[in-house]
Amino acid sequence: MLKLYIGNKNYSSWSMRPWVLMMQAGIPFEEVMVRFDSFDAGSAFKTALAGVSPTGKVPVLVDGDLVVWDTLAIAEYLAEQYPELHLWPREAPTRARARSVCAEMHSGFGALRSACPMNIEASLPDVGALALRDKPALRADLARLVALWQQLLGEFGGPLLFGRFSVADAFFAPVVMRLRTYALPVPADVRAYMDQVCGLPGVKAWMDGALAERDFLDFEEPYRLSAAR
């Protein structure tokens, strides 16, 4: 059976992508959660991954003797192993579009990632409002995200980005979590897409797991710590 190494569900946006993809697609796998303690070289997290991942990061997919790291590589491997599931859209031009938007998410939206780290359990609308007010790059990222989603939803008819569930929805699921936590303002059609994503069984299962952890880490909670002082 495939084995997927992940971090804390409440915080690990990168881990969420392949986990949701596999769960939603019905691909059986064994989950191995490696708890975040710190990311220092001698941390328990790094030690646990030392013999698994060459990068010392999650997620990592293990299939027998094969180790696949990086979320895009994992998605491509799964798509090749399970072609009947059509994890990418069926038509070649549409697949290219889907790969493009996933690559943009993979390498872009740095201001959104920095200002609004994933924290599914938290509700931080005040933090979101201040960040949106004070960070032009965050406003630009949000505008790009809204335009991208609206274009795809309009072109492919929804309810998901390319009509039916695909790798793209798994890749943007952590962004949906961020928009919810920080209450960033979005138009009604984007809000409807977010609701669709949250209703997917794979996403709901991840969210339920995140809420059940109750494992709050100081270095992942800068806003709530500063608000308490």
Short mmCIF file of C-alpha atoms in Angstrom, two decimals:
data_model
loop_
_atom_site.label_atom_id
_atom_site.label_comp_id
_atom_site.label_asym_id
_atom_site.label_seq_id
_atom_site.Cartn_x
_atom_site.Cartn_y
_atom_site.Cartn_z
CA MET A 1 0.00 0.00 0.00
CA LEU A 2 1.10 3.56 -0.67
CA LYS A 3 2.39 5.41 2.37
CA LEU A 4 1.99 9.19 2.68
CA TYR A 5 4.02 11.13 5.23
CA ILE A 6 2.34 14.35 6.33
CA GLY A 7 2.65 17.04 9.00
CA ASN A 8 0.04 18.43 11.38
CA LYS A 9 -3.29 18.69 9.58
CA ASN A 10 -4.10 22.02 11.18
CA TYR A 11 -1.01 23.71 9.76
CA SER A 12 0.52 21.68 6.93
CA SER A 13 -0.89 23.12 3.72
CA TRP A 14 1.57 21.21 1.55
CA SER A 15 0.55 17.91 3.13
CA MET A 16 -3.13 18.67 2.61
CA ARG A 17 -2.86 18.62 -1.19
CA PRO A 18 -1.89 14.98 -1.88
CA TRP A 19 -3.85 13.71 1.12
CA VAL A 20 -7.06 15.31 -0.15
CA LEU A 21 -6.30 14.19 -3.70
CA MET A 22 -5.91 10.56 -2.67
CA MET A 23 -8.79 10.53 -0.22
CA GLN A 24 -11.20 12.21 -2.62
CA ALA A 25 -10.18 9.95 -5.51
CA GLY A 26 -10.48 6.79 -3.41
CA ILE A 27 -6.80 5.83 -3.64
CA PRO A 28 -5.94 3.64 -0.63
CA PHE A 29 -2.94 4.72 1.40
CA GLU A 30 -1.41 4.55 4.85
CA GLU A 31 -1.06 7.91 6.59
CA VAL A 32 2.06 8.60 8.62
CA MET A 33 1.79 11.85 10.55
CA VAL A 34 5.11 13.37 11.59
CA ARG A 35 4.35 16.00 14.20
CA PHE A 36 5.84 19.45 13.82
CA ASP A 37 8.04 20.32 16.79
CA SER A 38 10.50 22.58 15.02
CA PHE A 39 12.31 22.54 11.71
CA ASP A 40 15.80 22.66 13.17
CA ALA A 41 18.28 20.04 12.01
CA GLY A 42 18.13 18.15 15.29
CA SER A 43 14.36 18.29 15.76
CA ALA A 44 12.24 15.18 16.16
CA PHE A 45 10.51 16.12 12.90
CA LYS A 46 13.74 16.22 10.90
CA THR A 47 15.03 13.09 12.62
CA ALA A 48 11.88 11.13 11.76
CA LEU A 49 12.17 12.08 8.09
CA ALA A 50 15.93 11.59 7.81
CA GLY A 51 15.64 8.09 6.40
CA VAL A 52 12.59 8.83 4.29
CA SER A 53 12.89 12.13 2.44
CA PRO A 54 16.04 13.64 0.94
CA THR A 55 14.66 17.11 1.66
CA GLY A 56 13.52 16.45 5.23
CA LYS A 57 10.11 17.92 4.39
CA VAL A 58 6.54 16.71 4.02
CA PRO A 59 4.64 15.48 2.14
CA VAL A 60 6.46 12.37 0.98
CA LEU A 61 4.86 9.49 -0.90
CA VAL A 62 6.45 6.05 -0.55
CA ASP A 63 5.53 3.25 -2.95
CA GLY A 64 7.67 0.23 -2.14
CA ASP A 65 11.26 1.29 -2.75
CA LEU A 66 10.21 4.45 -4.57
CA VAL A 67 10.15 7.79 -2.74
CA VAL A 68 8.34 10.72 -4.35
CA TRP A 69 8.57 14.16 -2.79
CA ASP A 70 7.11 17.52 -3.79
CA THR A 71 3.36 17.89 -4.25
CA LEU A 72 3.42 18.30 -8.02
CA ALA A 73 5.58 15.21 -8.48
CA ILE A 74 3.26 13.23 -6.21
CA ALA A 75 0.21 14.35 -8.17
CA GLU A 76 1.80 13.43 -11.48
CA TYR A 77 2.87 10.02 -10.18
CA LEU A 78 -0.63 9.27 -8.92
CA ALA A 79 -2.17 10.39 -12.20
CA GLU A 80 0.13 8.00 -14.08
CA GLN A 81 -0.53 5.11 -11.69
CA TYR A 82 -4.31 5.59 -11.74
CA PRO A 83 -5.16 6.84 -15.25
CA GLU A 84 -8.71 5.57 -14.95
CA LEU A 85 -9.39 8.13 -12.21
CA HIS A 86 -8.70 11.09 -14.52
CA LEU A 87 -7.07 13.17 -11.79
CA TRP A 88 -6.23 15.69 -14.49
CA PRO A 89 -8.88 16.78 -17.00
CA ARG A 90 -9.32 14.42 -19.94
CA GLU A 91 -8.68 16.87 -22.81
CA ALA A 92 -5.03 17.76 -23.48
CA PRO A 93 -5.54 21.56 -23.68
CA THR A 94 -7.53 21.51 -20.46
CA ARG A 95 -4.89 19.36 -18.77
CA ALA A 96 -2.31 21.94 -19.75
CA ARG A 97 -4.46 24.67 -18.20
CA ALA A 98 -4.88 22.66 -15.01
CA ARG A 99 -1.15 22.01 -14.79
CA SER A 100 -0.48 25.70 -15.33
CA VAL A 101 -2.73 26.84 -12.49
CA CYS A 102 -1.28 24.19 -10.16
CA ALA A 103 2.24 25.31 -11.02
CA GLU A 104 1.24 28.92 -10.37
CA MET A 105 -0.11 27.92 -6.97
CA HIS A 106 2.98 25.83 -6.30
CA SER A 107 5.44 28.66 -6.91
CA GLY A 108 3.37 31.80 -6.44
CA PHE A 109 1.05 33.61 -4.04
CA GLY A 110 3.92 34.22 -1.63
CA ALA A 111 2.27 37.19 0.05
CA LEU A 112 -0.85 35.16 0.78
CA ARG A 113 1.21 32.30 2.19
CA SER A 114 3.28 34.64 4.36
CA ALA A 115 0.51 36.85 5.71
CA CYS A 116 -2.10 34.11 6.12
CA PRO A 117 -0.49 30.79 7.09
CA MET A 118 -2.89 27.87 7.18
CA ASN A 119 -4.50 27.40 10.57
CA ILE A 120 -7.80 25.57 10.10
CA GLU A 121 -8.87 25.67 13.73
CA ALA A 122 -8.37 29.42 14.15
CA SER A 123 -10.68 32.31 13.29
CA LEU A 124 -8.59 35.40 12.59
CA PRO A 125 -10.73 37.96 10.74
CA ASP A 126 -9.05 40.91 12.45
CA VAL A 127 -5.62 39.68 11.38
CA GLY A 128 -6.90 39.22 7.84
CA ALA A 129 -8.37 42.72 7.72
CA LEU A 130 -5.15 44.33 8.95
CA ALA A 131 -2.99 42.30 6.58
CA LEU A 132 -5.22 43.19 3.66
CA ARG A 133 -5.09 46.87 4.63
CA ASP A 134 -1.34 47.05 5.09
CA LYS A 135 0.08 44.61 2.52
CA PRO A 136 -0.35 45.58 -1.15
CA ALA A 137 1.19 42.27 -2.25
CA LEU A 138 -1.52 40.39 -0.37
CA ARG A 139 -4.20 42.45 -2.10
CA ALA A 140 -2.58 41.64 -5.43
CA ASP A 141 -2.47 37.92 -4.64
CA LEU A 142 -6.12 37.92 -3.61
CA ALA A 143 -7.14 39.78 -6.77
CA ARG A 144 -5.22 37.31 -8.93
CA LEU A 145 -6.75 34.36 -7.11
CA VAL A 146 -10.29 35.68 -7.52
CA ALA A 147 -9.75 36.44 -11.21
CA LEU A 148 -8.27 32.97 -11.81
CA TRP A 149 -11.07 31.13 -10.06
CA GLN A 150 -13.79 33.22 -11.69
CA GLN A 151 -12.33 32.62 -15.13
CA LEU A 152 -12.19 28.86 -14.65
CA LEU A 153 -15.60 28.59 -13.02
CA GLY A 154 -17.14 30.63 -15.81
CA GLU A 155 -15.39 28.73 -18.58
CA PHE A 156 -15.95 25.20 -17.29
CA GLY A 157 -19.31 25.76 -15.60
CA GLY A 158 -18.36 24.75 -12.07
CA PRO A 159 -19.05 23.66 -9.47
CA LEU A 160 -15.29 22.97 -9.28
CA LEU A 161 -12.50 24.65 -11.19
CA PHE A 162 -12.56 22.31 -14.19
CA GLY A 163 -16.11 21.09 -13.69
CA ARG A 164 -15.39 17.85 -11.88
CA PHE A 165 -12.84 17.27 -9.12
CA SER A 166 -9.22 17.39 -10.27
CA VAL A 167 -5.70 17.93 -8.97
CA ALA A 168 -6.35 21.67 -9.22
CA ASP A 169 -9.04 21.59 -6.54
CA ALA A 170 -6.77 19.61 -4.23
CA PHE A 171 -4.01 22.16 -4.79
CA PHE A 172 -6.23 25.10 -3.98
CA ALA A 173 -7.95 23.46 -0.99
CA PRO A 174 -5.39 24.92 1.48
CA VAL A 175 -6.04 28.36 -0.02
CA VAL A 176 -9.73 27.92 0.71
CA MET A 177 -8.75 27.19 4.32
CA ARG A 178 -6.73 30.41 4.46
CA LEU A 179 -9.53 32.53 3.02
CA ARG A 180 -11.91 31.10 5.63
CA THR A 181 -9.59 31.53 8.60
CA TYR A 182 -8.72 35.14 7.80
CA ALA A 183 -12.17 36.04 6.39
CA LEU A 184 -10.68 37.58 3.25
CA PRO A 185 -13.47 39.13 1.16
CA VAL A 186 -14.41 37.32 -2.07
CA PRO A 187 -17.33 37.56 -4.52
CA ALA A 188 -20.35 35.31 -4.24
CA ASP A 189 -19.28 32.91 -7.01
CA VAL A 190 -15.90 32.40 -5.36
CA ARG A 191 -17.60 31.88 -2.01
CA ALA A 192 -19.81 29.23 -3.61
CA TYR A 193 -16.72 27.47 -4.94
CA MET A 194 -15.17 27.55 -1.48
CA ASP A 195 -18.31 25.97 -0.06
CA GLN A 196 -18.13 23.25 -2.71
CA VAL A 197 -14.52 22.49 -1.79
CA CYS A 198 -15.30 22.34 1.93
CA GLY A 199 -18.14 19.93 1.18
CA LEU A 200 -15.93 17.43 -0.62
CA PRO A 201 -15.60 14.29 1.54
CA GLY A 202 -11.80 14.33 1.24
CA VAL A 203 -11.57 17.96 2.34
CA LYS A 204 -14.09 17.51 5.13
CA ALA A 205 -12.15 14.51 6.43
CA TRP A 206 -8.95 16.59 6.53
CA MET A 207 -10.70 19.47 8.30
CA ASP A 208 -12.22 17.10 10.86
CA GLY A 209 -8.77 15.67 11.51
CA ALA A 210 -7.29 19.14 11.90
CA LEU A 211 -9.93 20.16 14.42
CA ALA A 212 -9.43 16.95 16.39
CA GLU A 213 -5.68 17.45 16.81
CA ARG A 214 -5.80 20.18 19.46
CA ASP A 215 -2.04 20.41 19.05
CA PHE A 216 -1.28 24.12 19.14
CA LEU A 217 2.31 25.03 18.32
CA ASP A 218 3.70 28.40 19.42
CA PHE A 219 5.80 28.92 16.29
CA GLU A 220 2.71 28.35 14.12
CA GLU A 221 0.54 30.75 16.15
CA PRO A 222 2.25 34.17 15.93
CA TYR A 223 -0.95 36.15 15.56
CA ARG A 224 -2.84 34.61 18.41
CA LEU A 225 0.20 34.90 20.67
CA SER A 226 0.68 38.57 19.82
CA ALA A 227 -3.03 39.27 20.28
CA ALA A 228 -2.89 37.78 23.77
CA ARG A 229 -0.10 40.05 24.95
#
